[in-house]
């Protein structure tokens, strides 16, 4: 892949840069730097408004094809978009689950009717989504989900429990993996359902996290209903769709993430400079390693994302998750004893403390690192499949 920006790309950079300068003003100016992993509670409604403002000017779903309402940007232009977005310190967007996970899934697997019903509302940020995969007894072993759905009077009726459902308390819809039949193997008989959240059969209970915030939830389905045609792919064949979504989760969206990582690393370096930690040769060594690791992540991302996303997505996850977790540890080493105390009760965390605590989750969500290693071992190295109970 040619990593040089063309004149057209540079023109695009000027366009997005000047748009952001002209629009991150007035009430939006105070949103700079807010939101993101572990900080989703920050000014959520205001960031939603900003997200809709972006959408109204064609800056939502920028990587989607034009025929589905996106901007049809090339990979490099998406990189530029995210670089400029981060450079302007624009607030984290609130509809990433719809934009980066469900939308691409519907484009790949949905019917024309499903695409027409849902994609425009994701582009316009009028409907927010959450992901109903994990259950108390089904995380890494997703195929053992026990939430069930049955067809009754032209609707799916859903019973069961999901857990760790990020942003369910803000979501209008949930994409749910439910068992609708049986088969020879656990992943047979699963269906990928689109379920409205605002109904009596859905109950949402927030989970208080180590960070003091509650961005994810338990979700209980008790006779919840959705229309019979709101199943993506064939009923009982939802596993391939579910895996497709996970590929998108580990795909292009990681480019935006790396730019956020750069800003966090910059903040660690600034703190080290301010508090004298930079004089410590061991800290300097760790900062240099973190810098080199991030450059490697970026180049690896650009190289692999320009091709088909298969096993590469697992490798990318294995690279960024431990890198980010060790950045959290470096942040605490740089902060020293100040990193151990909070600014105010009960949970006045600094951004670097939030980084440290939230980054403990990186090697888990989106498929844990151990599971990615299993995938690589079995599919790339051809090692024997692990024994299953
Ligand atoms: C911040 C965050 C946000 C999340 N958001 C969502 C969401 O929006 N929607 C959703 O559905 N889920 C979400 N999750 C859940 C996430 O997908 C699960 O945590 C993840 O799949 C792991 O499942 P588990 O927690 O049940 O752990 P388990 O599967 O019980 O795993 C526990 C440990 O055992 C290891 N392990 C398990 N099986 C194997 C094996 N076969 N070989 C080797 N090691 C193994 C794992 O790697 C892990 O270290 C979120 C999680 C986090 C942390």
Coordinates of C-alpha atoms and ligand atoms in Angstrom, one line a residue:
X1 CA 0.0 0.0 0.0
X2 CA 1.2 3.5 -0.8
X3 CA 1.3 5.4 2.5
X4 CA 1.9 8.8 0.9
X5 CA -0.9 11.3 0.8
X6 CA -2.0 12.5 -2.6
X7 CA -2.8 16.1 -3.4
X8 CA -6.5 15.1 -3.3
X9 CA -5.9 13.7 0.2
X10 CA -4.2 16.9 1.4
X11 CA -7.1 18.9 0.0
X12 CA -9.4 16.7 2.0
X13 CA -7.3 17.3 5.1
X14 CA -7.8 21.0 4.6
X15 CA -11.5 20.6 4.2
X16 CA -12.1 18.6 7.4
X17 CA -9.6 20.7 9.4
X18 CA -11.3 24.0 8.5
X19 CA -14.8 22.5 9.0
X20 CA -13.8 21.4 12.6
X21 CA -12.3 24.8 13.3
X22 CA -15.4 26.6 12.2
X23 CA -17.8 24.3 14.0
X24 CA -16.1 23.4 17.3
X25 CA -17.2 26.8 18.6
X26 CA -19.9 28.2 20.9
X27 CA -21.6 25.5 23.0
X28 CA -19.6 22.8 21.3
X29 CA -16.2 24.3 22.2
X30 CA -16.5 23.2 25.8
X31 CA -16.9 19.6 24.7
X32 CA -13.3 19.3 23.5
X33 CA -11.6 16.3 24.9
X34 CA -14.7 14.8 26.6
X35 CA -15.9 11.1 26.3
X36 CA -14.1 8.0 25.2
X37 CA -13.4 4.6 26.8
X38 CA -14.1 4.7 30.5
X39 CA -15.4 8.3 30.2
X40 CA -18.6 7.7 28.2
X41 CA -20.6 9.4 31.0
X42 CA -19.0 12.8 30.2
X43 CA -21.5 15.2 28.7
X44 CA -23.4 12.4 26.9
X45 CA -26.4 14.4 25.8
X46 CA -24.2 17.3 24.5
X47 CA -21.9 14.9 22.7
X48 CA -25.0 13.3 21.1
X49 CA -26.0 16.8 19.9
X50 CA -22.5 17.3 18.5
X51 CA -22.7 13.9 16.8
X52 CA -25.9 14.9 15.1
X53 CA -24.4 18.2 14.0
X54 CA -21.5 16.2 12.4
X55 CA -24.1 13.9 10.7
X56 CA -26.1 16.8 9.4
X57 CA -23.0 18.0 7.6
X58 CA -22.1 14.6 6.2
X59 CA -19.4 13.7 8.7
X60 CA -20.9 10.5 10.1
X61 CA -20.2 7.0 8.8
X62 CA -17.5 8.5 6.6
X63 CA -16.1 5.1 5.6
X64 CA -19.4 3.6 4.5
X65 CA -20.2 3.4 0.8
X66 CA -22.1 6.4 -0.6
X67 CA -25.1 4.2 -1.6
X68 CA -25.7 3.4 2.0
X69 CA -25.5 7.1 3.1
X70 CA -21.8 7.2 4.0
X71 CA -19.1 9.5 2.6
X72 CA -17.3 6.7 0.7
X73 CA -13.8 7.8 2.0
X74 CA -10.8 5.8 1.1
X75 CA -8.8 4.2 3.9
X76 CA -6.2 7.0 3.9
X77 CA -8.9 9.6 4.0
X78 CA -10.5 7.9 6.9
X79 CA -7.1 8.1 8.6
X80 CA -6.9 11.8 7.8
X81 CA -10.4 12.3 9.2
X82 CA -9.5 10.7 12.5
X83 CA -6.2 12.4 12.7
X84 CA -7.8 15.8 12.2
X85 CA -10.6 14.9 14.5
X86 CA -8.1 14.1 17.3
X87 CA -5.9 17.1 16.5
X88 CA -9.0 19.4 17.0
X89 CA -9.6 17.6 20.4
X90 CA -13.2 17.0 19.2
X91 CA -15.3 15.0 21.7
X92 CA -15.7 11.2 21.4
X93 CA -18.7 10.3 19.3
X94 CA -21.6 8.4 20.9
X95 CA -22.8 6.1 18.1
X96 CA -19.8 4.0 17.5
X97 CA -21.7 0.7 18.1
X98 CA -24.1 1.6 15.3
X99 CA -21.6 3.2 13.0
X100 CA -18.7 0.7 13.3
X101 CA -20.4 -2.6 14.2
X102 CA -24.1 -2.9 13.3
X103 CA -24.0 -0.7 10.2
X104 CA -21.2 -2.6 8.4
X105 CA -22.9 -5.8 9.5
X106 CA -26.2 -4.8 7.9
X107 CA -24.4 -3.6 4.7
X108 CA -22.7 -7.1 4.5
X109 CA -25.5 -9.4 5.7
X110 CA -28.8 -7.4 5.9
X111 CA -31.8 -7.4 3.5
X112 CA -32.5 -4.3 1.4
X113 CA -35.5 -3.7 3.7
X114 CA -33.3 -3.9 6.9
X115 CA -30.8 -1.6 5.3
X116 CA -33.4 0.9 4.3
X117 CA -35.0 0.8 7.8
X118 CA -31.9 1.1 9.9
X119 CA -28.9 2.6 8.1
X120 CA -30.3 6.1 7.6
X121 CA -31.1 6.4 11.3
X122 CA -27.5 5.3 12.2
X123 CA -26.1 7.8 9.7
X124 CA -28.3 10.6 11.2
X125 CA -27.5 9.4 14.8
X126 CA -31.2 9.2 15.4
X127 CA -31.1 5.7 16.8
X128 CA -28.3 4.4 19.1
X129 CA -27.4 0.7 19.4
X130 CA -25.9 -1.7 21.9
X131 CA -24.4 -5.2 21.5
X132 CA -26.2 -8.1 23.2
X133 CA -23.7 -10.9 23.0
X134 CA -22.2 -11.8 26.4
X135 CA -24.2 -13.6 29.1
X136 CA -23.2 -14.7 32.6
X137 CA -22.5 -18.2 31.2
X138 CA -21.3 -17.2 27.7
X139 CA -18.4 -14.8 27.2
X140 CA -15.4 -16.3 25.4
X141 CA -17.5 -19.3 24.7
X142 CA -20.2 -17.2 22.9
X143 CA -21.8 -20.2 21.2
X144 CA -23.1 -21.3 24.6
X145 CA -25.6 -18.4 24.9
X146 CA -28.8 -19.5 26.5
X147 CA -31.0 -16.5 25.7
X148 CA -33.9 -18.0 23.7
X149 CA -36.2 -16.7 21.1
X150 CA -39.3 -18.3 19.5
X151 CA -41.7 -17.2 16.8
X152 CA -45.1 -16.3 18.0
X153 CA -47.9 -14.4 16.2
X154 CA -45.4 -13.0 13.6
X155 CA -42.9 -11.8 16.2
X156 CA -39.8 -13.2 18.0
X157 CA -40.4 -13.5 21.7
X158 CA -37.1 -13.3 23.7
X159 CA -36.2 -14.5 27.2
X160 CA -32.8 -14.5 28.8
X161 CA -30.1 -12.3 30.2
X162 CA -27.2 -10.4 28.7
X163 CA -24.3 -8.8 30.6
X164 CA -21.6 -6.2 30.1
X165 CA -23.9 -4.5 27.5
X166 CA -22.1 -1.2 26.9
X167 CA -24.3 1.9 26.7
X168 CA -27.5 -0.1 26.8
X169 CA -29.0 2.6 29.0
X170 CA -28.7 5.0 26.1
X171 CA -29.5 2.6 23.3
X172 CA -32.7 2.5 21.3
X173 CA -31.9 -0.9 19.8
X174 CA -29.8 -4.0 20.6
X175 CA -28.4 -6.6 18.3
X176 CA -28.9 -9.8 20.2
X177 CA -27.5 -13.3 19.7
X178 CA -30.3 -15.7 20.8
X179 CA -30.9 -19.4 20.5
X180 CA -33.8 -20.1 18.1
X181 CA -33.1 -23.8 17.4
X182 CA -30.8 -26.7 17.9
X183 CA -28.1 -28.3 15.8
X184 CA -25.2 -30.7 15.8
X185 CA -22.8 -28.0 17.2
X186 CA -23.3 -25.3 19.8
X187 CA -23.0 -22.4 17.2
X188 CA -25.8 -23.9 15.1
X189 CA -29.3 -22.7 15.9
X190 CA -28.3 -19.2 16.9
X191 CA -30.0 -16.1 15.4
X192 CA -29.0 -12.5 15.1
X193 CA -32.0 -10.4 16.1
X194 CA -32.6 -6.6 16.1
X195 CA -34.5 -5.8 19.3
X196 CA -36.1 -2.5 20.4
X197 CA -35.0 -1.5 23.9
X198 CA -38.0 0.7 24.8
X199 CA -40.5 -2.0 25.7
X200 CA -41.9 -3.6 28.9
X201 CA -40.0 -6.9 28.3
X202 CA -36.6 -5.3 28.5
X203 CA -35.0 -4.3 31.8
X204 CA -31.6 -2.6 32.1
X205 CA -29.5 -2.6 35.3
X206 CA -26.3 -0.6 35.3
X207 CA -23.1 -2.2 36.6
X208 CA -20.8 0.0 38.8
X209 CA -17.2 -0.3 37.6
X210 CA -13.8 0.1 39.1
X211 CA -13.6 3.5 37.4
X212 CA -16.6 4.6 39.5
X213 CA -18.8 4.9 36.4
X214 CA -21.4 2.6 34.9
X215 CA -21.1 2.5 31.1
X216 CA -22.1 -1.1 30.9
X217 CA -25.2 -3.0 32.1
X218 CA -27.1 -6.2 32.7
X219 CA -30.0 -6.5 30.3
X220 CA -32.9 -8.8 31.0
X221 CA -35.3 -10.0 28.3
X222 CA -38.6 -11.2 29.7
X223 CA -41.0 -11.9 26.9
X224 CA -39.4 -9.0 24.9
X225 CA -40.6 -8.8 21.3
X226 CA -39.4 -7.9 17.9
X227 CA -40.8 -8.4 14.4
X228 CA -40.2 -11.7 12.6
X229 CA -38.3 -10.0 9.7
X230 CA -35.8 -8.4 12.1
X231 CA -33.4 -11.3 12.0
X232 CA -30.1 -10.7 10.1
X233 CA -29.2 -13.7 7.9
X234 CA -31.2 -16.9 8.1
X235 CA -32.8 -17.9 11.4
X236 CA -30.5 -20.4 13.1
X237 CA -27.5 -19.2 11.0
X238 CA -26.6 -16.1 13.0
X239 CA -23.1 -17.3 14.0
X240 CA -21.5 -16.2 10.7
X241 CA -23.2 -12.8 11.1
X242 CA -22.1 -12.5 14.7
X243 CA -18.5 -13.3 13.7
X244 CA -18.7 -10.7 10.9
X245 CA -19.6 -8.0 13.5
X246 CA -16.6 -9.0 15.6
X247 CA -14.4 -8.6 12.5
X248 CA -15.7 -5.0 12.1
X249 CA -15.1 -4.4 15.8
X250 CA -11.5 -5.3 15.4
X251 CA -11.2 -3.6 12.0
X252 CA -11.0 0.0 10.7
X253 CA -12.3 1.5 14.0
X254 CA -8.9 0.6 15.5
X255 CA -7.4 3.5 13.4
X256 CA -9.3 6.1 15.4
X257 CA -8.3 4.3 18.5
X258 CA -4.6 4.7 17.7
X259 CA -5.0 8.4 17.4
X260 CA -6.5 8.5 20.9
X261 CA -3.6 6.4 22.1
X262 CA -1.1 9.0 20.8
X263 CA -2.9 11.7 22.7
X264 CA -2.7 9.6 25.9
X265 CA 1.0 8.9 25.4
X266 CA 1.6 12.6 24.8
X267 CA -0.2 13.3 28.1
X268 CA 2.1 10.8 29.9
X269 CA 5.2 12.4 28.4
X270 CA 3.9 15.9 29.4
X271 CA 3.4 14.7 33.0
X272 CA 6.8 13.1 33.1
X273 CA 8.4 16.3 31.9
X274 CA 6.4 18.3 34.5
X275 CA 7.0 16.1 37.5
X276 CA 10.6 15.2 36.7
X277 CA 10.0 11.5 36.0
X278 CA 11.6 12.0 32.6
X279 CA 15.0 12.2 34.5
X280 CA 14.6 8.5 35.4
X281 CA 16.4 6.4 32.7
X282 CA 14.0 3.5 33.3
X283 CA 11.0 5.7 32.6
X284 CA 12.6 7.2 29.6
X285 CA 13.3 3.7 28.3
X286 CA 9.6 2.8 28.8
X287 CA 8.4 5.9 27.0
X288 CA 10.6 5.2 24.0
X289 CA 9.3 1.7 23.9
X290 CA 5.8 2.9 24.0
X291 CA 6.5 5.4 21.2
X292 CA 8.0 2.7 19.0
X293 CA 5.2 0.3 19.8
X294 CA 2.6 2.9 18.7
X295 CA 4.4 3.5 15.4
X296 CA 4.4 -0.2 14.8
X297 CA 0.7 -0.4 15.6
X298 CA -0.1 2.4 13.1
X299 CA 1.9 0.9 10.3
X300 CA 0.6 -2.6 11.0
X301 CA -3.0 -1.2 11.0
X302 CA -2.5 0.6 7.7
X303 CA -0.8 -2.4 6.0
X304 CA -3.4 -4.9 7.1
X305 CA -6.6 -2.8 6.9
X306 CA -6.0 -2.2 3.2
X307 CA -6.7 -5.9 2.7
X308 CA -9.4 -8.4 3.7
X309 CA -10.0 -8.6 7.4
X310 CA -9.7 -12.2 8.5
X311 CA -7.0 -13.4 10.9
X312 CA -5.4 -10.0 10.7
X313 CA -8.1 -8.6 13.0
X314 CA -7.0 -11.1 15.7
X315 CA -3.4 -10.2 15.3
X316 CA -4.2 -6.5 15.5
X317 CA -6.1 -7.0 18.7
X318 CA -3.2 -8.9 20.2
X319 CA -0.9 -6.0 19.4
X320 CA -2.9 -3.1 20.6
X321 CA -4.5 -4.5 23.7
X322 CA -1.4 -5.3 25.7
X323 CA 0.3 -2.1 24.4
X324 CA -2.5 0.0 25.8
X325 CA -2.6 -1.9 29.1
X326 CA 1.1 -1.3 29.5
X327 CA 0.6 2.4 28.7
X328 CA -1.8 2.6 31.7
X329 CA 0.9 1.0 33.9
X330 CA 3.5 3.5 32.5
X331 CA 1.1 6.4 33.3
X332 CA 0.9 5.2 36.9
X333 CA 4.7 4.8 37.1
X334 CA 5.1 8.3 35.9
X335 CA 2.5 9.7 38.2
X336 CA 4.2 8.1 41.2
X337 CA 2.4 8.4 44.6
X338 CA 0.1 11.1 43.1
X339 CA -1.4 8.3 41.0
X340 CA -2.6 6.5 44.1
X341 CA -4.8 9.2 45.4
X342 CA -8.1 10.6 44.0
X343 CA -8.8 14.3 43.7
X344 CA -12.2 14.1 45.4
X345 CA -14.6 11.5 47.0
X346 CA -15.9 9.2 45.9
X347 CA -14.2 8.9 42.5
X348 CA -12.6 12.1 41.1
X349 CA -10.2 10.3 38.8
X350 CA -7.7 12.0 36.6
X351 CA -7.7 11.1 32.9
X352 CA -4.5 9.0 33.5
X353 CA -6.0 7.2 36.4
X354 CA -9.1 6.4 34.2
X355 CA -6.7 5.2 31.5
X356 CA -5.0 2.9 33.9
X357 CA -8.2 1.4 35.3
X358 CA -10.1 1.1 32.0
X359 CA -7.1 -0.3 30.1
X360 CA -7.3 -3.4 32.3
X361 CA -10.4 -4.3 30.2
X362 CA -8.6 -4.0 26.9
X363 CA -7.4 -7.6 26.8
X364 CA -10.9 -8.8 27.5
X365 CA -13.5 -7.1 25.4
X366 CA -14.0 -7.7 21.7
X367 CA -12.7 -11.3 22.4
X368 CA -10.0 -11.8 25.0
X369 CA -6.3 -12.1 24.1
X370 CA -6.2 -15.8 25.0
X371 CA -9.1 -16.4 22.6
X372 CA -7.2 -14.5 19.8
X373 CA -4.2 -16.7 20.4
X374 CA -6.4 -19.8 20.1
X375 CA -7.8 -18.5 16.8
X376 CA -4.3 -17.9 15.5
X377 CA -3.0 -21.2 16.7
X378 CA -5.8 -23.1 15.1
X379 CA -6.4 -21.2 11.9
X380 CA -2.9 -20.0 11.0
X381 CA -0.5 -22.4 12.7
X382 CA -2.7 -25.4 12.1
X383 CA -2.3 -26.6 15.7
X384 CA -4.8 -29.1 17.0
X385 CA -8.1 -27.6 18.1
X386 CA -8.4 -27.3 21.9
X387 CA -10.5 -29.9 23.7
X388 CA -14.1 -28.9 24.2
X389 CA -16.3 -30.1 27.0
Ligands
LIG1 C1 -15.2 -2.7 28.8 C2 -16.0 -3.9 28.3 C3 -17.1 -3.7 27.4 C4 -17.9 -4.7 27.0 N1 -19.0 -4.5 26.2 C5 -19.7 -5.5 25.8 C6 -20.9 -5.3 25.1 O1 -21.3 -4.1 24.7 N2 -21.7 -6.3 24.7 C7 -21.3 -7.6 25.0 O2 -22.0 -8.5 24.6 N3 -20.2 -7.9 25.7 C8 -19.4 -6.9 26.2 N4 -18.3 -7.1 26.9 C9 -18.0 -8.5 27.3 C10 -16.8 -9.1 26.7 O3 -17.2 -9.5 25.3 C11 -16.5 -10.4 27.5 O4 -16.0 -9.9 28.7 C12 -15.4 -11.2 26.8 O5 -16.0 -11.9 25.7 C13 -14.9 -12.3 27.8 O6 -15.9 -13.0 28.4 P1 -16.1 -13.2 30.0 O7 -16.0 -11.9 30.6 O8 -17.3 -14.0 30.2 O9 -14.8 -14.0 30.4 P2 -14.6 -15.6 30.3 O10 -15.0 -16.0 28.9 O11 -15.2 -16.2 31.5 O12 -13.0 -15.6 30.4 C14 -12.3 -15.5 31.6 C15 -10.8 -15.7 31.4 O13 -10.6 -17.0 30.9 C16 -9.9 -16.9 29.6 N5 -10.4 -18.0 28.7 C17 -11.7 -18.3 28.5 N6 -11.8 -19.3 27.6 C18 -10.6 -19.7 27.3 C19 -10.0 -20.6 26.4 N7 -10.8 -21.4 25.7 N8 -8.7 -20.7 26.3 C20 -7.9 -19.9 27.0 N9 -8.3 -18.9 27.9 C21 -9.7 -18.8 28.0 C22 -10.3 -15.6 29.0 O14 -9.3 -15.2 28.1 C23 -10.3 -14.7 30.3 O15 -9.0 -14.3 30.6 C24 -17.5 -6.1 27.4 C25 -16.4 -6.3 28.2 C26 -15.7 -5.2 28.7 C27 -14.5 -5.5 29.5

